[in-house]
Amino acid sequence: MITLTDVTRRFGSGSGQRVAVDRLSMTIAPGEVLGLLGPNGAGKTTTISMIVGLLRPSDGRITINVPGVAGELDPFDASAKSHLGIATQSVSLYDELSGKENLRLFGSLFSLSRSTLAARVEECLRLVGLTDRADDRVAAYSGGMKRRLNVAAALVHDPAIVLLDEPTAGVDPHSRHALFEIVRHLKSQGKTVIYSTHYMEEAQQLCDRVAIIDHGKLLALGPVDDLIRKHGGSSIVRIQRVNADAPDVTVTDDPLEALRRALSESERANVKSAAVQSPDLQAVFLTLTGRELRD
Amino acid sequence: MNAILAIVISDLRMLVRDRSACFFTIIFPVLFACFFGAVFSGGSSDGEAPKLPITLVDDDRTEASALFVNALKADTELRATMATSVDEARAAVLARKSVAFIHVPAGYQSLQDKLFTSGTGATVELGIDPSRQAETGWIQGIVQKIAFQQLSTTFTDPARSKTMLDTARASLTASKDINPANRLLMGTMLSTLETLTTTTSALNRAGGTQPTGDATPASGGGFSPVNIRTSAVKARLDVPDNSYAISFPQGMMWGLMGCAMGFAASLAGERTRGTFTRLCVSPLSPRRILLAKGLTAAIVSIVVVVFMLAMAMIVFGVRPVAPLSLAAGGLATVIAFTGIMMFAATVGRSEQAVSRGGWAIMMMLAMIGGAAVPLFVMPAFMQRLSHISPVRWGMLALEGGIWRGSSLESMLPTIGVLCGIGLIGGAIGMALIGRGAGTRA
């Protein structure tokens, strides 16, 4: 379990001071996939950096509880590091080394035995679908392959908590799909996953709960359905009738009833098309911030 | 420890695969050393074997001494120049313009003429540094070879041999304390020799075989036609005798600078590319990671120095005069430049900043430190200014072992300065990277 209590992170000083994360509090349960959803500059990467011990909070506290390990761990403790794995937003790999050599290097930093390390390297390469390119230098990899290897590097020491910082940024659909499968695999293994993204469909597909962050503040936290129910607003039903220039738009909490009425026996002949737009995380974000979630 | 070792091995692997880094770390310094070594030496590249430079002094100025001196000058293994006095010849050795001097003293010919009665020839003086044992033996061998050739020539010259035999006969007659039996025996021998040399001359005039220069008579029973008295001339150690002994320490220094700047830029690049961040999320602290990088740089630096030294010794005949001092000085220089690397890697914000800024500063320090122009040819004010450059201390340490002949004791201040630079650089680097931990986004 990861607990953030009133975590604040400030950069700079004086009049130039900027608050990247503002009194963020939340708890992430073991085995949960938590989405950090927010636009660029919302504070997602800063939050992740604090959880893995790369950044110290200016205020507040972060604690980590790992099953089988007594007591709370501070992210800055060396003992906490072996339970954390991070795939950073930028691909952090050595181009001059092969995929296998990269994983071997990063794995050897965690004092794994020789045989364990070799097995883990093979397993991670298989998981990300790079076994056949394992001995090629990373410089020769495509962007998507690098992204996948970047995720594998976070997993090689078999951490209980995996943090993926915008892992699908700039990747092709094939690699994107592969990365989704990796997250599902991690969930099936009981890993805790923190998945940062500004793509709402990714959060909707992959995450048990989503934390919506903007300007460093936590705006909402909960399962996707709950957030939509609470903050998504009403559904929109659009009926395009024959001989009408514009569709009839109905905002309703019961879109089925609206459709039923539009497609009744007497009206059906006049209906050219009908569409229902259910509220989504975009709508939630719009409701909470007054603006759209964009790059 | 395994984690540090893993970083070191990976870094070495990456260096080997990075052609540009390899070039600036190893190839460029070697090219530099070879090029400037050739320039300093006068650039002879005709494939001739190197000749031993010696200085000759002929104080006898007789026909015999002239023959002896000319034979030395004509020897293919020597490059002889004449001096007018022993002091001038000694000065040439002290200045390392010559390896040795050979002094033919006054009375050389008269002593050679009494060779058969005295049983010993004239004595020539060989002035040479006692540490040059190989050259001493070499020159002694050449002198003896030429002396035997001279003796052989004497027997084919009727006038010279007659003079020698007449001198010997007169000496025999004048001597009072020789017993009659010996007097008779020696008289008979001199008569026989006279007959022999007359016959040989007649045969030669009739078209017989002339003795060749290669016909070195065997010296039986320890007999030497000339005696060699060796006198010690301790050469000045502020000028090397081999131009490559100057250029290779400079090349080593460029190699060390290339290594330090290369690793510093690479580490700065890792910080911007994110690989350093990935290393930092491991149980290793940033300080230990920096230490691992420093260790790699030190290993590569040692390899560069050893490789270049081996090349200088094997290919260019450079012989370190103080191996222990060289080992200590070399190690201290590696420590200094490793510390500089750790400092530069943490001060620079980006790979470009370290690479460009670091090299700009390093070039300046190299110029005033003797890595471009040797320290001993710099004007006094430049030599004073060079004290601020770590390159100067590194040059002194390497040169001290290679050609200055510095004792370990006399090198201690230099070693101390270098280790101090390394420790301070390393400590600042550690402090900066430690302070940076927890502040990176």
XYZ file of C-alpha atoms in Angstrom:
736
model
C 0.000 0.000 0.000
C 1.198 3.479 -0.820
C 0.020 6.362 1.294
C 0.438 10.002 0.392
C -0.431 12.413 3.140
C -0.662 16.129 2.343
C 2.222 15.823 -0.073
C 3.390 19.141 -1.491
C 6.278 19.795 -3.775
C 7.502 23.275 -4.573
C 10.174 24.280 -7.073
C 12.149 27.510 -7.030
C 11.991 30.162 -4.358
C 10.628 33.621 -3.695
C 8.362 35.118 -6.321
C 9.429 32.476 -8.845
C 8.263 29.649 -6.671
C 5.964 27.145 -8.355
C 3.849 24.545 -6.614
C 3.950 21.350 -8.685
C 2.004 19.194 -6.247
C -0.359 20.735 -3.736
C -1.366 18.835 -0.578
C -1.987 15.584 -2.365
C -3.455 12.823 -0.202
C -4.452 9.358 -1.340
C -3.967 5.697 -0.640
C -3.202 3.113 -3.279
C -4.119 -0.448 -2.355
C -1.954 -3.493 -3.108
C -2.790 -5.019 -6.479
C -4.633 -1.939 -7.614
C -4.100 -0.194 -10.959
C -4.370 3.513 -10.285
C -4.498 5.998 -13.130
C -3.047 9.460 -12.707
C -4.979 11.473 -15.248
C -4.230 15.053 -16.046
C -2.887 17.375 -18.716
C 0.815 18.038 -19.194
C 2.190 19.979 -16.242
C -0.535 18.740 -13.909
C 2.017 17.256 -11.481
C 1.805 13.582 -12.480
C 5.536 13.065 -13.066
C 6.425 15.001 -9.929
C 4.102 12.789 -7.920
C 5.625 9.635 -9.413
C 9.148 10.958 -8.808
C 8.307 11.467 -5.139
C 6.823 7.990 -4.810
C 10.000 6.341 -6.186
C 12.304 8.502 -4.087
C 13.771 10.670 -6.787
C 12.280 13.824 -5.295
C 11.697 14.708 -1.686
C 8.315 16.254 -0.863
C 8.554 19.836 0.348
C 5.818 18.979 2.832
C 3.796 15.918 3.686
C 4.758 12.289 3.795
C 4.816 9.235 1.591
C 4.921 5.738 3.052
C 5.062 2.367 1.396
C 3.835 -0.902 2.845
C 4.834 -4.013 0.995
C 3.255 -7.411 1.729
C 5.770 -9.564 3.584
C 7.852 -6.600 4.740
C 7.356 -5.386 8.287
C 6.779 -1.691 8.862
C 6.469 1.314 6.637
C 9.134 2.127 4.128
C 10.278 5.575 3.114
C 10.796 5.854 -0.669
C 14.295 7.154 0.008
C 15.266 4.042 1.969
C 17.477 1.729 -0.019
C 15.292 -1.127 1.247
C 12.243 0.402 -0.470
C 13.945 0.637 -3.856
C 13.850 -3.075 -4.618
C 10.052 -2.989 -4.281
C 9.670 -0.124 -6.757
C 10.076 -0.153 -10.504
C 9.668 2.835 -12.780
C 9.365 3.297 -16.516
C 10.183 6.957 -16.899
C 8.419 9.244 -19.331
C 11.531 9.563 -21.493
C 13.046 6.317 -22.652
C 15.959 5.699 -20.278
C 18.093 3.096 -21.959
C 21.645 2.791 -23.180
C 21.592 2.877 -26.981
C 25.047 1.304 -27.244
C 23.963 -1.796 -25.330
C 21.654 -4.523 -26.532
C 18.203 -5.011 -25.043
C 19.448 -7.949 -23.018
C 22.525 -6.074 -21.795
C 20.357 -3.155 -20.680
C 18.098 -5.422 -18.663
C 21.069 -7.299 -17.215
C 22.644 -4.029 -16.098
C 19.507 -2.643 -14.478
C 18.709 -5.990 -12.890
C 22.200 -6.372 -11.456
C 21.754 -3.141 -9.503
C 19.274 -4.989 -7.286
C 21.620 -7.744 -6.107
C 19.787 -10.540 -7.889
C 21.593 -13.863 -8.085
C 23.113 -14.748 -11.429
C 20.516 -17.404 -12.244
C 17.593 -15.283 -11.046
C 18.790 -12.343 -13.077
C 19.165 -14.449 -16.216
C 15.679 -15.891 -15.762
C 14.137 -12.489 -15.089
C 15.808 -10.960 -18.142
C 14.423 -13.716 -20.363
C 10.975 -13.432 -18.797
C 10.808 -9.665 -19.212
C 11.987 -9.843 -22.810
C 9.278 -12.417 -23.491
C 6.658 -10.283 -21.737
C 7.397 -7.252 -23.892
C 7.809 -9.314 -27.060
C 11.470 -8.586 -27.679
C 13.037 -12.011 -27.294
C 14.005 -12.202 -30.954
C 15.629 -8.751 -30.829
C 17.282 -9.235 -27.434
C 20.837 -9.127 -28.776
C 20.326 -6.143 -31.056
C 21.557 -2.791 -29.887
C 18.829 -0.504 -28.612
C 19.923 2.145 -31.108
C 18.457 -0.108 -33.809
C 15.055 -0.434 -32.076
C 11.917 1.396 -33.198
C 10.290 3.915 -30.856
C 7.662 1.394 -29.787
C 10.247 -1.291 -29.079
C 12.230 1.141 -26.965
C 9.084 1.987 -25.002
C 8.427 -1.690 -24.355
C 12.010 -2.300 -23.281
C 11.760 0.766 -21.053
C 8.853 -0.933 -19.281
C 10.760 -4.218 -19.115
C 13.619 -2.406 -17.386
C 11.175 -1.368 -14.675
C 10.110 -4.977 -14.158
C 13.394 -6.866 -14.322
C 13.896 -6.959 -10.536
C 10.292 -8.097 -10.037
C 9.055 -5.157 -7.950
C 5.738 -5.212 -6.117
C 4.951 -1.648 -7.192
C 5.316 -0.520 -10.803
C 5.080 3.093 -11.884
C 4.516 3.753 -15.571
C 4.870 7.402 -16.518
C 3.038 7.976 -19.801
C 4.312 4.705 -21.253
C 2.379 5.018 -24.506
C 3.554 8.496 -25.445
C 4.364 8.519 -29.142
C 4.039 4.797 -29.792
C 2.391 2.953 -32.670
C -0.951 1.109 -32.167
C 0.774 -2.279 -32.042
C 3.113 -1.290 -29.230
C 0.283 0.560 -27.486
C -1.781 -2.595 -27.489
C 1.240 -4.590 -26.268
C 1.733 -2.138 -23.403
C -1.928 -2.459 -22.417
C -1.476 -6.223 -22.288
C 1.584 -5.795 -20.085
C -0.425 -3.700 -17.609
C -3.181 -6.325 -17.552
C -0.559 -9.019 -16.992
C 0.896 -7.068 -14.088
C -2.559 -6.694 -12.568
C -3.141 -10.414 -12.922
C 0.086 -10.986 -10.992
C -1.132 -8.812 -8.165
C 1.276 -5.947 -8.749
C 0.347 -2.448 -7.735
C 0.485 -0.242 -10.823
C 0.446 3.529 -10.976
C -0.245 4.543 -14.537
C 0.172 8.148 -15.516
C -1.460 9.316 -18.721
C -3.326 12.141 -20.353
C -5.257 9.736 -22.569
C -8.606 9.199 -20.868
C -9.414 6.053 -22.863
C -6.291 4.400 -21.453
C -7.332 5.277 -17.941
C -10.853 4.050 -18.608
C -9.644 0.741 -20.062
C -6.875 -0.136 -17.645
C -7.428 1.462 -14.273
C -9.389 0.327 -11.249
C -9.425 3.873 -9.975
C -8.460 7.173 -11.483
C -7.025 10.224 -9.768
C -7.727 13.372 -11.751
C -5.014 15.935 -11.162
C -4.715 19.487 -12.387
C -2.327 22.234 -11.261
C -0.931 19.798 -8.707
C -4.245 19.321 -6.983
C -6.250 16.155 -6.690
C -9.656 16.996 -8.136
C -11.319 13.612 -7.908
C -10.424 10.050 -7.069
C -12.429 6.893 -7.564
C -13.505 4.136 -9.932
C -14.162 5.394 -13.443
C -17.924 4.654 -13.280
C -18.260 6.478 -9.975
C -16.440 9.510 -11.280
C -18.616 9.610 -14.372
C -21.743 9.154 -12.352
C -20.739 11.902 -9.955
C -19.101 14.403 -12.278
C -19.837 13.324 -15.843
C -23.220 15.015 -16.130
C -26.074 13.798 -18.349
C -26.073 11.787 -21.560
C -26.713 13.517 -24.841
C -29.157 11.944 -27.334
C -28.980 13.200 -30.922
C -31.840 12.340 -33.307
C -31.451 13.259 -36.972
C -34.841 13.358 -38.643
C -35.593 13.118 -42.341
C -35.860 16.543 -43.977
C -34.371 18.261 -40.896
C -31.219 20.352 -41.230
C -29.900 19.765 -37.674
C -30.398 16.922 -35.232
C -32.651 17.187 -32.216
C -30.454 17.219 -29.118
C -31.771 15.979 -25.775
C -29.739 16.153 -22.566
C -31.058 13.483 -20.240
C -30.147 11.215 -17.366
C -32.194 8.435 -19.011
C -30.987 8.130 -22.614
C -32.815 4.823 -23.153
C -36.151 6.425 -22.449
C -35.322 9.252 -24.871
C -34.425 6.767 -27.589
C -37.513 4.681 -26.943
C -39.687 7.756 -27.405
C -37.870 8.811 -30.599
C -38.149 5.401 -32.158
C -41.794 4.728 -31.258
C -44.099 3.339 -33.937
C -45.409 6.717 -34.960
C -42.021 8.503 -35.064
C -39.731 5.738 -36.471
C -40.400 6.573 -40.142
C -39.120 10.138 -39.672
C -35.817 9.132 -37.989
C -32.769 9.030 -40.213
C -30.220 8.305 -37.424
C -29.941 8.315 -33.626
C -26.855 8.624 -31.412
C -26.211 8.587 -27.666
C -23.180 10.268 -26.179
C -22.570 8.917 -22.701
C -20.538 10.989 -20.263
C -16.847 10.008 -20.031
C -13.720 11.100 -18.214
C -13.385 13.959 -20.662
C -16.735 15.200 -19.443
C -15.649 14.610 -15.869
C -12.523 16.676 -16.433
C -14.556 19.371 -18.154
C -16.958 19.501 -15.268
C -14.197 19.611 -12.678
C -11.900 22.130 -14.373
C -14.041 23.994 -16.822
C -11.699 23.058 -19.668
C -10.962 20.077 -21.854
C -8.234 17.529 -21.212
C -5.681 18.176 -23.926
C -2.005 17.654 -24.577
C 29.986 -4.277 -5.043
C 28.416 -6.386 -7.790
C 26.214 -3.453 -8.756
C 29.232 -1.132 -9.038
C 31.046 -3.774 -11.050
C 28.037 -4.115 -13.353
C 28.099 -0.371 -14.036
C 31.853 -0.444 -14.663
C 31.587 -3.376 -17.087
C 28.686 -1.794 -18.965
C 30.490 1.533 -19.231
C 33.617 -0.154 -20.547
C 31.513 -2.075 -23.056
C 29.881 1.146 -24.226
C 33.241 2.895 -24.529
C 34.607 0.122 -26.708
C 31.541 0.383 -28.939
C 31.740 4.170 -29.189
C 34.245 4.828 -31.966
C 34.426 8.543 -31.364
C 35.157 8.072 -27.657
C 37.792 5.453 -28.481
C 39.418 7.802 -30.951
C 39.766 10.676 -28.505
C 40.775 8.444 -25.620
C 43.363 6.242 -27.313
C 43.983 6.888 -31.005
C 44.324 10.678 -30.908
C 46.874 10.678 -28.042
C 48.955 8.045 -29.840
C 48.866 10.024 -33.096
C 49.765 13.156 -31.174
C 52.716 11.474 -29.483
C 53.976 9.905 -32.717
C 53.608 13.088 -34.739
C 55.254 15.417 -32.259
C 57.872 12.825 -31.376
C 58.848 12.754 -35.047
C 58.781 16.553 -35.252
C 60.981 16.994 -32.167
C 63.424 14.379 -33.409
C 63.935 16.044 -36.761
C 61.575 13.765 -38.569
C 63.931 11.106 -39.935
C 61.743 8.487 -41.527
C 64.144 6.873 -43.965
C 64.096 3.603 -42.073
C 67.753 3.804 -40.989
C 68.662 2.307 -37.665
C 69.217 5.011 -35.049
C 72.861 5.952 -34.464
C 74.372 6.598 -31.095
C 75.385 10.258 -30.855
C 78.870 10.688 -29.404
C 81.409 13.498 -29.188
C 85.106 12.998 -29.946
C 88.110 14.910 -28.666
C 91.547 14.386 -30.223
C 94.220 15.924 -28.002
C 97.025 13.853 -29.582
C 96.615 15.199 -33.114
C 98.931 12.593 -34.594
C 98.570 10.302 -37.553
C 97.575 7.375 -35.302
C 95.002 9.375 -33.342
C 93.550 10.798 -36.558
C 93.198 7.274 -37.942
C 91.472 6.179 -34.740
C 89.125 9.173 -34.642
C 88.268 8.905 -38.322
C 87.483 5.243 -37.890
C 85.089 6.151 -35.062
C 83.489 8.824 -37.214
C 83.042 6.352 -40.038
C 81.448 3.699 -37.864
C 77.902 2.946 -38.961
C 76.617 2.601 -35.422
C 77.830 5.997 -34.262
C 77.012 9.579 -35.112
C 80.210 11.293 -34.063
C 80.871 14.993 -33.816
C 84.151 16.628 -32.904
C 84.796 18.839 -29.923
C 87.880 20.924 -29.346
C 88.187 20.161 -25.661
C 87.106 17.664 -23.054
C 85.030 20.355 -21.351
C 83.116 20.978 -24.547
C 82.565 17.251 -25.010
C 81.432 16.833 -21.408
C 79.017 19.737 -21.860
C 77.498 17.991 -24.864
C 76.882 14.887 -22.765
C 75.503 16.925 -19.899
C 73.119 18.617 -22.294
C 72.160 15.185 -23.652
C 73.238 16.183 -27.131
C 75.575 13.217 -27.001
C 75.249 9.949 -25.166
C 78.993 9.852 -24.454
C 82.346 11.367 -25.348
C 85.603 9.662 -26.257
C 88.754 11.526 -25.418
C 91.990 10.548 -27.182
C 94.677 12.043 -24.916
C 98.019 13.511 -25.937
C 100.652 10.773 -26.258
C 98.254 8.310 -27.814
C 100.508 7.502 -30.755
C 103.702 7.163 -28.730
C 101.985 4.770 -26.343
C 100.591 2.760 -29.243
C 104.112 2.547 -30.708
C 105.320 0.930 -27.472
C 102.516 -1.596 -27.580
C 104.836 -4.593 -28.012
C 107.263 -3.713 -25.271
C 104.858 -2.318 -22.738
C 102.212 -4.997 -23.420
C 99.483 -2.423 -23.230
C 98.187 0.254 -25.569
C 97.183 3.831 -24.982
C 94.248 4.684 -22.769
C 91.252 6.610 -24.090
C 88.617 8.144 -21.891
C 84.942 7.267 -22.293
C 82.708 9.832 -20.578
C 79.190 8.537 -20.062
C 76.341 8.488 -17.568
C 76.800 5.433 -15.286
C 73.114 4.575 -15.707
C 73.722 3.934 -19.400
C 75.190 0.500 -18.912
C 73.997 -0.874 -22.236
C 75.437 2.049 -24.202
C 78.692 1.812 -22.256
C 79.163 -1.789 -23.320
C 78.137 -0.973 -26.847
C 80.628 1.876 -27.245
C 83.437 -0.107 -25.570
C 82.865 -2.880 -28.087
C 83.048 -0.463 -31.007
C 86.241 1.156 -29.664
C 87.930 -2.225 -29.224
C 86.821 -3.325 -32.680
C 88.334 -0.210 -34.216
C 91.532 -0.540 -32.158
C 92.060 -4.068 -33.427
C 91.380 -2.902 -36.969
C 94.009 -0.164 -36.455
C 96.497 -2.716 -35.209
C 95.841 -4.896 -38.219
C 96.291 -1.922 -40.507
C 99.554 -1.093 -38.798
C 101.059 -4.430 -39.846
C 100.249 -3.733 -43.474
C 101.853 -0.297 -43.361
C 105.677 -0.820 -43.604
C 106.551 2.670 -42.371
C 104.227 2.490 -39.319
C 105.245 -1.059 -38.451
C 108.934 -0.238 -38.875
C 108.562 2.732 -36.564
C 106.829 0.560 -34.005
C 109.482 -2.173 -34.230
C 112.346 0.323 -34.118
C 110.838 1.949 -31.049
C 110.434 -1.446 -29.455
C 114.024 -2.483 -30.306
C 115.407 0.791 -28.910
C 113.419 0.359 -25.770
C 114.745 -3.186 -25.420
C 118.312 -2.031 -25.807
C 117.876 0.778 -23.288
C 116.370 -1.479 -20.694
C 118.923 -2.690 -18.139
C 116.897 -4.998 -15.956
C 115.879 -7.598 -18.553
C 117.613 -10.923 -18.194
C 119.692 -12.055 -21.186
C 117.440 -14.999 -22.080
C 114.369 -12.759 -22.326
C 116.317 -10.076 -24.191
C 117.349 -12.699 -26.778
C 113.813 -14.043 -27.047
C 112.241 -10.612 -27.577
C 114.936 -9.582 -30.063
C 114.227 -12.715 -32.082
C 110.458 -12.010 -31.941
C 110.928 -8.430 -33.179
C 113.109 -9.644 -36.045
C 110.508 -12.234 -36.976
C 107.751 -9.571 -36.866
C 109.850 -7.305 -39.104
C 110.283 -10.124 -41.629
C 106.578 -10.890 -41.462
C 105.397 -7.293 -42.024
C 107.941 -6.815 -44.884
C 106.689 -9.970 -46.579
C 103.048 -8.992 -46.091
C 103.685 -5.537 -47.565
C 105.441 -7.057 -50.576
C 102.549 -9.432 -51.125
C 100.035 -6.587 -50.866
C 101.993 -4.489 -53.352
C 101.924 -7.503 -55.725
C 98.129 -7.502 -55.639
C 97.498 -9.618 -52.583
C 94.441 -9.316 -50.321
C 94.096 -6.119 -48.356
C 92.845 -6.501 -44.837
C 89.196 -5.537 -44.673
C 87.544 -3.397 -42.081
C 85.513 -6.358 -40.944
C 88.550 -8.476 -40.211
C 88.487 -7.978 -36.460
C 91.326 -9.936 -34.899
C 90.489 -12.190 -32.037
C 91.668 -10.760 -28.800
C 93.226 -13.637 -27.016
C 94.351 -13.683 -23.457
C 92.652 -10.403 -22.511
C 95.028 -8.362 -24.650
C 93.622 -4.997 -25.751
C 95.330 -2.714 -28.215
C 93.691 0.220 -26.441
C 92.553 0.712 -22.865
C 89.285 2.433 -22.040
C 88.933 4.436 -18.901
C 85.313 5.200 -18.141
C 84.503 8.445 -16.393
C 81.078 9.222 -15.003
C 79.230 12.146 -16.533
C 75.887 12.591 -14.844
C 73.722 14.031 -17.583
C 71.340 16.874 -16.896
C 67.829 15.558 -16.490
C 65.981 18.624 -17.679
C 66.248 17.639 -21.312
C 65.431 14.134 -22.553
C 67.601 12.283 -25.023
C 64.695 10.789 -26.946
C 62.122 13.092 -28.497
C 59.419 10.478 -27.930
C 60.172 10.707 -24.216
C 58.765 14.247 -24.518
C 55.862 13.567 -26.814
C 54.536 10.422 -25.173
C 53.927 11.967 -21.727
C 52.129 14.733 -23.620
C 50.127 12.139 -25.528
C 49.304 10.373 -22.269
C 48.097 13.653 -20.860
C 45.820 14.210 -23.865
C 44.553 10.693 -23.379
C 43.814 11.357 -19.722
C 42.096 14.630 -20.576
C 40.077 12.919 -23.313
C 39.098 10.204 -20.907
C 38.097 12.638 -18.147
C 36.122 14.903 -20.450
C 34.561 11.985 -22.305
C 33.293 10.368 -19.135
C 32.174 13.692 -17.690
C 30.173 14.516 -20.824
C 28.763 11.015 -20.920
C 27.621 11.221 -17.311
C 26.096 14.653 -17.870
C 24.339 13.160 -20.884
C 23.043 10.320 -18.761
C 21.523 12.829 -16.395
C 19.637 14.522 -19.220
C 18.716 11.312 -21.043
C 17.321 9.717 -17.896
C 19.573 6.685 -17.594
C 21.164 8.209 -14.518
C 17.674 8.550 -13.047
C 17.079 4.883 -13.695
C 20.322 4.046 -11.914
C 19.206 6.269 -9.036
C 15.957 4.366 -8.480
C 18.068 1.330 -7.618
C 19.350 0.773 -4.077
C 22.620 2.431 -5.125
C 22.993 5.986 -3.894
C 23.907 8.662 -6.461
C 27.299 8.949 -4.767
C 28.050 5.281 -5.271
C 26.921 5.569 -8.869
C 29.322 8.483 -9.373
C 32.032 6.429 -7.700
C 31.367 3.591 -10.134
C 31.653 6.016 -13.039
C 34.873 7.386 -11.553
C 36.224 3.868 -11.192
C 35.534 3.187 -14.862
C 37.252 6.420 -15.862
C 40.242 5.509 -13.697
C 40.499 2.041 -15.230
C 40.365 3.439 -18.746
C 42.929 6.109 -17.818
C 45.322 3.470 -16.498
C 44.852 1.423 -19.655
C 45.600 4.503 -21.770
C 48.783 5.326 -19.834
C 50.047 1.724 -19.817
C 49.240 1.235 -23.497
C 51.023 4.421 -24.501
C 53.996 3.675 -22.288
C 54.321 0.200 -23.783
C 54.150 1.683 -27.261
C 56.757 4.323 -26.424
C 59.081 1.656 -25.043
C 58.614 -1.020 -27.690
C 58.300 1.076 -30.823
C 60.257 4.227 -30.023
C 62.868 2.964 -27.584
C 61.826 5.208 -24.710
C 63.273 3.837 -21.474
C 61.730 5.141 -18.259
C 64.620 6.115 -16.008
C 62.633 5.872 -12.775
C 59.980 3.149 -13.099
C 58.806 3.328 -9.492
C 58.385 7.080 -9.670
C 56.570 6.667 -12.964
C 54.155 4.158 -11.446
C 53.434 6.410 -8.474
C 53.266 9.572 -10.574
C 51.093 7.909 -13.195
C 48.678 6.653 -10.584
C 48.502 10.077 -8.946
C 47.810 11.656 -12.348
C 45.007 9.175 -12.959
C 43.543 10.036 -9.540
C 43.716 13.749 -10.356
C 41.939 13.424 -13.683
C 39.350 11.065 -12.274
C 38.545 13.696 -9.665
C 38.361 16.349 -12.380
C 35.980 14.109 -14.320
C 33.722 13.660 -11.274
C 33.699 17.405 -10.704
C 33.004 18.324 -14.339
C 30.283 15.686 -14.676
C 28.289 17.138 -11.814
C 28.885 20.832 -12.470
C 27.830 20.779 -16.121
C 24.112 20.783 -16.745
C 24.196 19.036 -20.087
C 26.422 16.883 -22.245
C 27.084 19.816 -24.564
C 27.905 22.135 -21.698
C 30.434 19.708 -20.244
C 31.839 18.749 -23.593
C 32.301 22.261 -24.953
C 32.935 24.155 -21.737
C 35.068 21.414 -20.258
C 37.256 21.089 -23.312
C 37.636 24.850 -23.623
C 38.983 25.031 -20.078
C 40.990 21.868 -20.468
C 42.629 23.108 -23.674
C 43.747 26.242 -21.885
C 45.112 24.241 -18.972
C 46.834 21.912 -21.440
C 48.477 24.836 -23.246
C 49.903 26.360 -20.103
C 50.511 23.003 -18.466
C 52.960 21.630 -20.993
C 50.772 19.194 -22.890
C 51.200 21.177 -26.093
C 54.535 22.927 -25.664
C 56.988 21.121 -23.355
C 57.415 22.800 -19.997
C 61.203 23.002 -20.283
C 61.066 25.176 -23.400
C 58.492 27.579 -21.944
C 59.592 31.049 -20.856
C 59.967 31.567 -17.139
C 56.696 33.444 -16.662
C 54.783 30.675 -18.435
C 56.446 28.097 -16.242
C 55.297 30.057 -13.193
C 51.780 30.368 -14.615
C 51.670 26.659 -15.315
C 51.473 25.964 -11.577
C 47.731 26.596 -11.717
C 47.231 23.831 -14.260
C 46.681 20.232 -13.161
C 48.168 19.296 -16.526
C 51.541 20.683 -15.419
C 51.607 18.466 -12.348
C 50.581 15.487 -14.409
C 53.317 16.227 -16.936
C 55.883 16.535 -14.162
C 54.772 13.227 -12.683
C 54.942 11.367 -15.986
C 58.148 13.041 -17.155
C 59.681 12.524 -13.724
C 59.467 8.795 -14.210
C 60.129 8.675 -17.932
C 63.134 10.936 -18.431
C 63.697 13.360 -15.577
C 64.819 10.561 -13.269
C 62.964 11.997 -10.300
C 63.256 9.966 -7.158
C 60.101 8.887 -5.408
C 60.971 11.214 -2.568
C 61.413 14.219 -4.822
C 58.128 13.383 -6.559
C 56.140 13.454 -3.327
C 55.070 17.117 -3.609
C 53.885 16.549 -7.193
C 52.074 13.367 -6.191
C 50.551 15.223 -3.266
C 49.253 18.013 -5.495
C 47.783 15.526 -7.957
C 46.109 13.424 -5.279
C 44.816 16.633 -3.709
C 43.293 17.732 -7.017
C 41.710 14.311 -7.420
C 40.331 14.180 -3.908
C 38.982 17.730 -3.975
C 37.411 17.225 -7.421
C 35.915 13.932 -6.332
C 34.651 15.355 -3.049
C 32.967 18.318 -4.769
C 31.434 15.954 -7.313
C 30.142 13.699 -4.543
C 28.760 16.654 -2.625
C 27.022 18.105 -5.674
C 25.505 14.838 -6.765
C 24.477 14.066 -3.201
C 22.879 17.479 -2.890
C 21.135 16.906 -6.218
C 19.616 13.667 -4.942
C 16.016 14.361 -4.095
C 15.842 17.553 -6.094
C 15.646 16.170 -9.595
C 12.256 16.131 -11.271
